[in-house]
Coordinates of C-alpha atoms in Angstrom, one line a residue:
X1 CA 5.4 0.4 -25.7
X2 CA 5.5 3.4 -28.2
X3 CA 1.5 4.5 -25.9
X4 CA 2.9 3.7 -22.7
X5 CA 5.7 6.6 -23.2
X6 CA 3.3 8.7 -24.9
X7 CA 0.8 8.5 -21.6
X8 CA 4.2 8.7 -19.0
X9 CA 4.1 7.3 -15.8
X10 CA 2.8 9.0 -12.8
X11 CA 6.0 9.9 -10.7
X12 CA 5.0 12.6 -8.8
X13 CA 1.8 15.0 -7.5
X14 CA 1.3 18.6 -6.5
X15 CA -2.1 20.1 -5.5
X16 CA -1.5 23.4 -6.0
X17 CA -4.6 26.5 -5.4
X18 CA -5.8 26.2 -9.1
X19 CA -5.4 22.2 -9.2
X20 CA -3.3 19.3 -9.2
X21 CA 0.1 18.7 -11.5
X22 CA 1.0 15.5 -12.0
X23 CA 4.6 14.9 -13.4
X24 CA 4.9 11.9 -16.1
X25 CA 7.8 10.3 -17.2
X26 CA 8.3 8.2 -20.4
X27 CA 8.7 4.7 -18.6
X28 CA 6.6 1.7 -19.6
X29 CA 4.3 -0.7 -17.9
X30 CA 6.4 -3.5 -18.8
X31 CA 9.5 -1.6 -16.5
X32 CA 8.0 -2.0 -13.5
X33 CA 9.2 -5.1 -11.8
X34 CA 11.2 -3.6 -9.1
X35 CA 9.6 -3.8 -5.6
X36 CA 8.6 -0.4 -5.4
X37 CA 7.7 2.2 -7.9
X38 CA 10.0 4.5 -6.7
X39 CA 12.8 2.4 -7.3
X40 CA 11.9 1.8 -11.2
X41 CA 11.5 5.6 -11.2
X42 CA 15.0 6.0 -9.8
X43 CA 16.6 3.1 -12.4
X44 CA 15.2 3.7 -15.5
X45 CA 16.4 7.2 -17.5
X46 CA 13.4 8.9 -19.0
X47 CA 11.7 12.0 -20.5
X48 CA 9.6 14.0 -17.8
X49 CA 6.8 16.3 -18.7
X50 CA 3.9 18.8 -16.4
X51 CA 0.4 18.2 -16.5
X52 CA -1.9 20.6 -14.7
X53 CA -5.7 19.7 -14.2
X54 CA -7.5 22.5 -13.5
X55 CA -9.5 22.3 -9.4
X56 CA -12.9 22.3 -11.0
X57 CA -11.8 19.4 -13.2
X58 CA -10.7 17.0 -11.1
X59 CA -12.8 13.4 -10.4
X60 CA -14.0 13.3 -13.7
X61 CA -13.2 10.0 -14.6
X62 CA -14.7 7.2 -15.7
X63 CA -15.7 4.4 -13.3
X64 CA -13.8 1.6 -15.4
X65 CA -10.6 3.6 -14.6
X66 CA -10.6 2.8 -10.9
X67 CA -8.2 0.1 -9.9
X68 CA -9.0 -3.4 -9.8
X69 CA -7.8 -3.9 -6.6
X70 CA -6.3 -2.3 -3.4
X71 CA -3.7 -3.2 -1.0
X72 CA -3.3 -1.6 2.4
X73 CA -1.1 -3.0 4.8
X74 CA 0.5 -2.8 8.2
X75 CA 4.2 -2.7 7.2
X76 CA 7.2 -5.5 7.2
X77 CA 4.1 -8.3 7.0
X78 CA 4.4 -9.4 3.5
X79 CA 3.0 -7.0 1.6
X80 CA 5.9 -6.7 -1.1
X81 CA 5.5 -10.0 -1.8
X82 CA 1.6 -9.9 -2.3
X83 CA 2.4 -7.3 -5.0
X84 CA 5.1 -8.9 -7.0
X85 CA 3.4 -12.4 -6.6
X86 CA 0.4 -10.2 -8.7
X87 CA 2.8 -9.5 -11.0
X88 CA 3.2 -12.9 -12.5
X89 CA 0.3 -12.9 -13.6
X90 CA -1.1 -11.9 -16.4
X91 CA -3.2 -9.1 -16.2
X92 CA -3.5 -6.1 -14.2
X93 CA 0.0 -3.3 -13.8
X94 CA 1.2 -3.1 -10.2
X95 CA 1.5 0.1 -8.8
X96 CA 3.8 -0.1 -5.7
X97 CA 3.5 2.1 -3.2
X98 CA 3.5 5.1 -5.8
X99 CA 5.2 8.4 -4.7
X100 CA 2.2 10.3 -5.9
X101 CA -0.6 8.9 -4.0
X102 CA 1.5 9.8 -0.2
X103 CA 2.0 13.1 -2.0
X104 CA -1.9 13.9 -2.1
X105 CA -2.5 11.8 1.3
X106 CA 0.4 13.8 3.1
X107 CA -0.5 15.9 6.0
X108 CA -1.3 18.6 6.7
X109 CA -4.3 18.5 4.3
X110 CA -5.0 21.9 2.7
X111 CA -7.8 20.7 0.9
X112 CA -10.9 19.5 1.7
X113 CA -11.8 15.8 2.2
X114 CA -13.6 16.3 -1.2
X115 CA -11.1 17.5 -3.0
X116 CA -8.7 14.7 -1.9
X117 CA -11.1 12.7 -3.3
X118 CA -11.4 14.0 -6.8
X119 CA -7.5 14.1 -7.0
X120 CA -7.0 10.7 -6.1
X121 CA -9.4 9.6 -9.0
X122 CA -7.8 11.9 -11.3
X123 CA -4.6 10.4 -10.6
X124 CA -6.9 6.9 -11.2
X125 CA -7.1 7.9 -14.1
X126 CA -3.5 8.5 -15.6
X127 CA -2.9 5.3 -13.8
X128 CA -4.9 3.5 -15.8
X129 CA -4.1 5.2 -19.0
X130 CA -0.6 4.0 -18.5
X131 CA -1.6 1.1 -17.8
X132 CA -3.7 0.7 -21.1
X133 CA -6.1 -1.1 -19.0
X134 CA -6.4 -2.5 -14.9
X135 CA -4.3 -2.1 -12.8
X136 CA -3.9 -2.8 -8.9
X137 CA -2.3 0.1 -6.4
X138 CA -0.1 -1.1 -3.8
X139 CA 0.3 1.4 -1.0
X140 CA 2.8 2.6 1.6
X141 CA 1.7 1.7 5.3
X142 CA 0.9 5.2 6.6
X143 CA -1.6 5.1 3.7
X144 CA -3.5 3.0 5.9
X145 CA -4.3 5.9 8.4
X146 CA -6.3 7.5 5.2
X147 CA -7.8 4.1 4.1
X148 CA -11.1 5.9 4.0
X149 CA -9.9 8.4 1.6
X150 CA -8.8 5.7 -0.3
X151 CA -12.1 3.9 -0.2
X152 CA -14.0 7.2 -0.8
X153 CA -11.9 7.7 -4.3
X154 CA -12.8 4.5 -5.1
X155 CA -16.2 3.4 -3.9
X156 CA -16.3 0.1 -6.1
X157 CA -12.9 -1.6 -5.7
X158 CA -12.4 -3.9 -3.3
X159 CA -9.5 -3.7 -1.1
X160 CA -7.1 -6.2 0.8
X161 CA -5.5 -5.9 4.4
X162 CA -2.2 -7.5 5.0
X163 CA -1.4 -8.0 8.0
X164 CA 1.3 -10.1 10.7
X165 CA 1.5 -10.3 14.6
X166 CA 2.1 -7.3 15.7
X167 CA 4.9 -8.6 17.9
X168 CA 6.7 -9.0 14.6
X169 CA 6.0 -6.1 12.8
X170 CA 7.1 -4.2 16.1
X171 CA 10.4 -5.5 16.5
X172 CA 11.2 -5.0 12.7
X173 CA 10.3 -1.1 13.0
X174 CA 11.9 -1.1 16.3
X175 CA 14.9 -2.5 14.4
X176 CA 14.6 0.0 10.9
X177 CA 12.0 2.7 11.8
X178 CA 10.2 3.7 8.5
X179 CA 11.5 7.4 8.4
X180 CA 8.4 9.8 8.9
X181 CA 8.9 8.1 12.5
X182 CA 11.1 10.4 13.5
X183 CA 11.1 12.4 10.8
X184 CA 11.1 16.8 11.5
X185 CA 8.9 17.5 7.8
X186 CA 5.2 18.5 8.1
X187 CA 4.1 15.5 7.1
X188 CA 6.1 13.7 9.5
X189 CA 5.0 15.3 12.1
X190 CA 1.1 15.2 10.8
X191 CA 1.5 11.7 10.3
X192 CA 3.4 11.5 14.3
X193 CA 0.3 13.3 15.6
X194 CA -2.3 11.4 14.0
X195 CA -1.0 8.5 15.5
X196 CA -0.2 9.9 19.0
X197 CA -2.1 13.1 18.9
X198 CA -2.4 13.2 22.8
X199 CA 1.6 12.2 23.0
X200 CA 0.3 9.0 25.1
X201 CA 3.1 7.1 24.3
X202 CA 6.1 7.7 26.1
X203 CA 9.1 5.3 24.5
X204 CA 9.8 3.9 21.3
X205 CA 7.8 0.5 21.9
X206 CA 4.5 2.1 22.7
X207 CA 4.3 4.3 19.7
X208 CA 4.8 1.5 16.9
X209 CA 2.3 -0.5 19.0
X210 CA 0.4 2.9 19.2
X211 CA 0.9 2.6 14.7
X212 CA -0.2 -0.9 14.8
X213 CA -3.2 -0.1 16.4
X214 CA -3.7 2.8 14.7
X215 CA -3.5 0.8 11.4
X216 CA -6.0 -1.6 12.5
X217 CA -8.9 1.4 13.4
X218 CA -8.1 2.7 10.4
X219 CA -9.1 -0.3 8.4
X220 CA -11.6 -1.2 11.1
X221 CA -14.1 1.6 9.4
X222 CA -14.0 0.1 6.6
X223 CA -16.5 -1.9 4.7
X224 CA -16.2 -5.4 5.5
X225 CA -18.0 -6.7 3.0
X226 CA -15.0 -4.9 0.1
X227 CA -12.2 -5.8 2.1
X228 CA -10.5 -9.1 2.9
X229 CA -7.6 -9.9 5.4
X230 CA -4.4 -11.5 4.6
X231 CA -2.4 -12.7 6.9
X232 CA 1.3 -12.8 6.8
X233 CA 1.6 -17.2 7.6
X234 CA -1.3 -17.1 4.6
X235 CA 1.5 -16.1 2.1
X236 CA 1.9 -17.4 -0.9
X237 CA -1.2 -19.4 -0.8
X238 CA -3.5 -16.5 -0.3
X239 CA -2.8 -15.3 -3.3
X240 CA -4.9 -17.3 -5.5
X241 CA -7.0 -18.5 -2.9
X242 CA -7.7 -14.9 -1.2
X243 CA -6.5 -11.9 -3.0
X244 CA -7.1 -12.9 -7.0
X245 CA -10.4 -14.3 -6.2
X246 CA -11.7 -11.0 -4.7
X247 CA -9.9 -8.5 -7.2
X248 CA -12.0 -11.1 -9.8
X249 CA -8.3 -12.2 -11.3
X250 CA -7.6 -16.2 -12.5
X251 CA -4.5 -17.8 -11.5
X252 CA -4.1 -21.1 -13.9
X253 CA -1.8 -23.6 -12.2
X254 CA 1.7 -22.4 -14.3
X255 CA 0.7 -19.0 -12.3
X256 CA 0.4 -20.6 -9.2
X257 CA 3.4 -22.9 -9.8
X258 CA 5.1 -19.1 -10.6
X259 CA 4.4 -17.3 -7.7
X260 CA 5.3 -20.6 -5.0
X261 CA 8.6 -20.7 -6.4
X262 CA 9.1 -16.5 -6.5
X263 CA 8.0 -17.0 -2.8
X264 CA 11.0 -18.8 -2.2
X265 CA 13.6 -15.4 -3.0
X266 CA 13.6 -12.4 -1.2
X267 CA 10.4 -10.1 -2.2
X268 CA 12.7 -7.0 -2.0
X269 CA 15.7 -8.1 -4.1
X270 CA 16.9 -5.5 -6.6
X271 CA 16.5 -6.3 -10.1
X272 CA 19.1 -8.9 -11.4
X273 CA 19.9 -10.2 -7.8
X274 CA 18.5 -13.1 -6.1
X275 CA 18.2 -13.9 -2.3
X276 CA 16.8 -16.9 -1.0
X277 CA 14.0 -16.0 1.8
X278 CA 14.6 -17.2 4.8
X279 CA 11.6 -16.9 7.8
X280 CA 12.4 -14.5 10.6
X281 CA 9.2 -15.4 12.7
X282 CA 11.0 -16.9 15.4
X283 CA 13.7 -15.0 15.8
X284 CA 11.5 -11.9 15.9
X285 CA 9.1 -14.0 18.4
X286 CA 12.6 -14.5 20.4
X287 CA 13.9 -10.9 20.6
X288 CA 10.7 -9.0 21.7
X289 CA 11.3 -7.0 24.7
X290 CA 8.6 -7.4 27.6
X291 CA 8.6 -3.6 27.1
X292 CA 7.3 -4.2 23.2
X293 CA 5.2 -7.3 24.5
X294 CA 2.9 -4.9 26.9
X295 CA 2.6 -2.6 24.3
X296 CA 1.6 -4.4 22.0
X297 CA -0.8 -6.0 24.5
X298 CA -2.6 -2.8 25.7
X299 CA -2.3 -0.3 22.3
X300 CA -2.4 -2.5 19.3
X301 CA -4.2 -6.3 19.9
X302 CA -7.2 -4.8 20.9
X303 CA -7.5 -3.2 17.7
X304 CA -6.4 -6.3 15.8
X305 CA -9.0 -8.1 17.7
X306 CA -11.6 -5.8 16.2
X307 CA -10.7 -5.7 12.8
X308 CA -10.4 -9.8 12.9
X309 CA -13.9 -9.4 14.6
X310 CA -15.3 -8.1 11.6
X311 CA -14.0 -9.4 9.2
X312 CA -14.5 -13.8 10.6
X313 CA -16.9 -14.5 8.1
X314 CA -14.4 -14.2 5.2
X315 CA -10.9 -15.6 7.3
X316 CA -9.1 -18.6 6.1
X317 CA -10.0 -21.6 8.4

């Protein structure tokens, strides 16, 4: 524990004209069983230090501090249960959707691609140093849009897509849009126009079918051969069968008996609360609009289809 505050956490980034800073806070590895990083960040008190790594330093680190794994994902479809089912087991720290990593990838990028590139693995780096060891970086959905960046960083590490109808994850956004939907920052508005850059999509319905789809080109440019799709109705069983056999992770059966009965609670509980999960599918399925339904139909399934295209030789039966 005593290393883990010495190294600090990576809470926050800045790429600044001479480099990047990277803010580290005294919190260790073994905190960080909330859903999302951010929310351990938020709960536990700590020390904070500045680190600055100098422009023509960044990217040199060594290969074997690259995660283990990547997850990408098209939002609401499971994915914060793929990263705490990881979790239970024993091996790699899980990095959940980590402030710092949507503070390089935010728009508008005033670097170039390369230098993007080098920060991310820089930022590898002090991941892995907390970590002592692997580690696997869970990711926010808008990530998604800069999966190659991603990729780039990390040439070796394979990567997961987790996915769900896109009727579902429409009316859930619908329902709670994610805020750089509507959001008047920069990178809200990067992020709007990277999505819609030709303002296409003229209601609320056709621009998260317009994300969706968006989502799925994104990954879609990918290499198939590093990546592997999980779908939402795969859950929890794709974790041992899917996800740990491709990030080269064991799951004995105490594991697996672990993360079945996890899956049976809400993936998004705060710590020291417990809600039983209960399946939304068809009461998603019941209150998609015809409006949603076309969208969907015309913007985002033809993507899908792609991306499921490419990847049939490695889907679950």
């Amino acid at each position: 524990m005593q290393q883990d505050e010495e190294v600090g956490l990576p809470v926050r980034a800045g790429l600044a004209t001479t480099g990047l800073y990277l803010a580290l806070r005294q919190i260790g590895r073994g905190e960080l069983q909330d859903a999302f990083m951010q929310e351990t960040v938020a709960r536990v008190p700590a020390a904070q230090r500045i680190v600055h790594v100098a422009r023509d330093g960044l990217g040199w680190e060594p290969r074997d501090t690259a995660p283990v794994g990547i997850i990408f994902h098209v939002a609401r479809c499971g994915s914060t249960l793929l990263s705490q089912s990881l979790k239970r087991l024993d091996g790699p720290v899980v990095y959940a959707e980590p402030q710092p990593v949507n503070e390089i990838l935010a728009p508008p990028h005033k670097w170039p691609r390369a230098d993007l590139v080098a920060a991310l693995r820089t930022l590898g780096g002090a991941f892995a140093r907390h970590a002592r060891g692997s580690y696997i970086l869970k990711l926010s959905s808008w990530n998604t849009l800069y999966c190659d960046v991603v990729a780039e960083a990390f040439p070796q590490t394979p990567w997961v897509l987790s996915l769900r109808d896109p009727v579902e994850v429409g009316v859930s956004l619908l329902a709670s849009p994610p805020g750089w939907f509507q959001g008047t920052a920069e990178a809200a508005r990067g992020l709007v126009a990277r999505v819609d850059s030709d303002h296409a999509s003229k209601s609320r319905e056709a621009f998260v079918a317009s994300v969706y789809g968006a989502f799925c080109a994104a990954a879609a440019g990918l290499d198939a051969s590093r990546g592997r799709l999980v779908p939402y109705e795969s859950l929890p069983a794709a974790v041992w069968d899917i996800v740990a056999p491709h990030f080269s992770l064991s799951v004995d059966p105490s594991q697996r008996e672990r993360i079945a009965e996890g899956a049976r609670r809400h993936a998004k509980a705060a710590i020291g609360t417990v809600a039983e999960f209960k399946s939304d599918v068809a009461s998603k399925q019941g209150s998609a609009s015809t409006e949603l339904r076309r969208a969907i139909d015309s913007r985002a399934r033809p993507q899908l289809e792609r991306l499921l295209y490419l990847h049939v030789a490695t889907m679950p039966p």
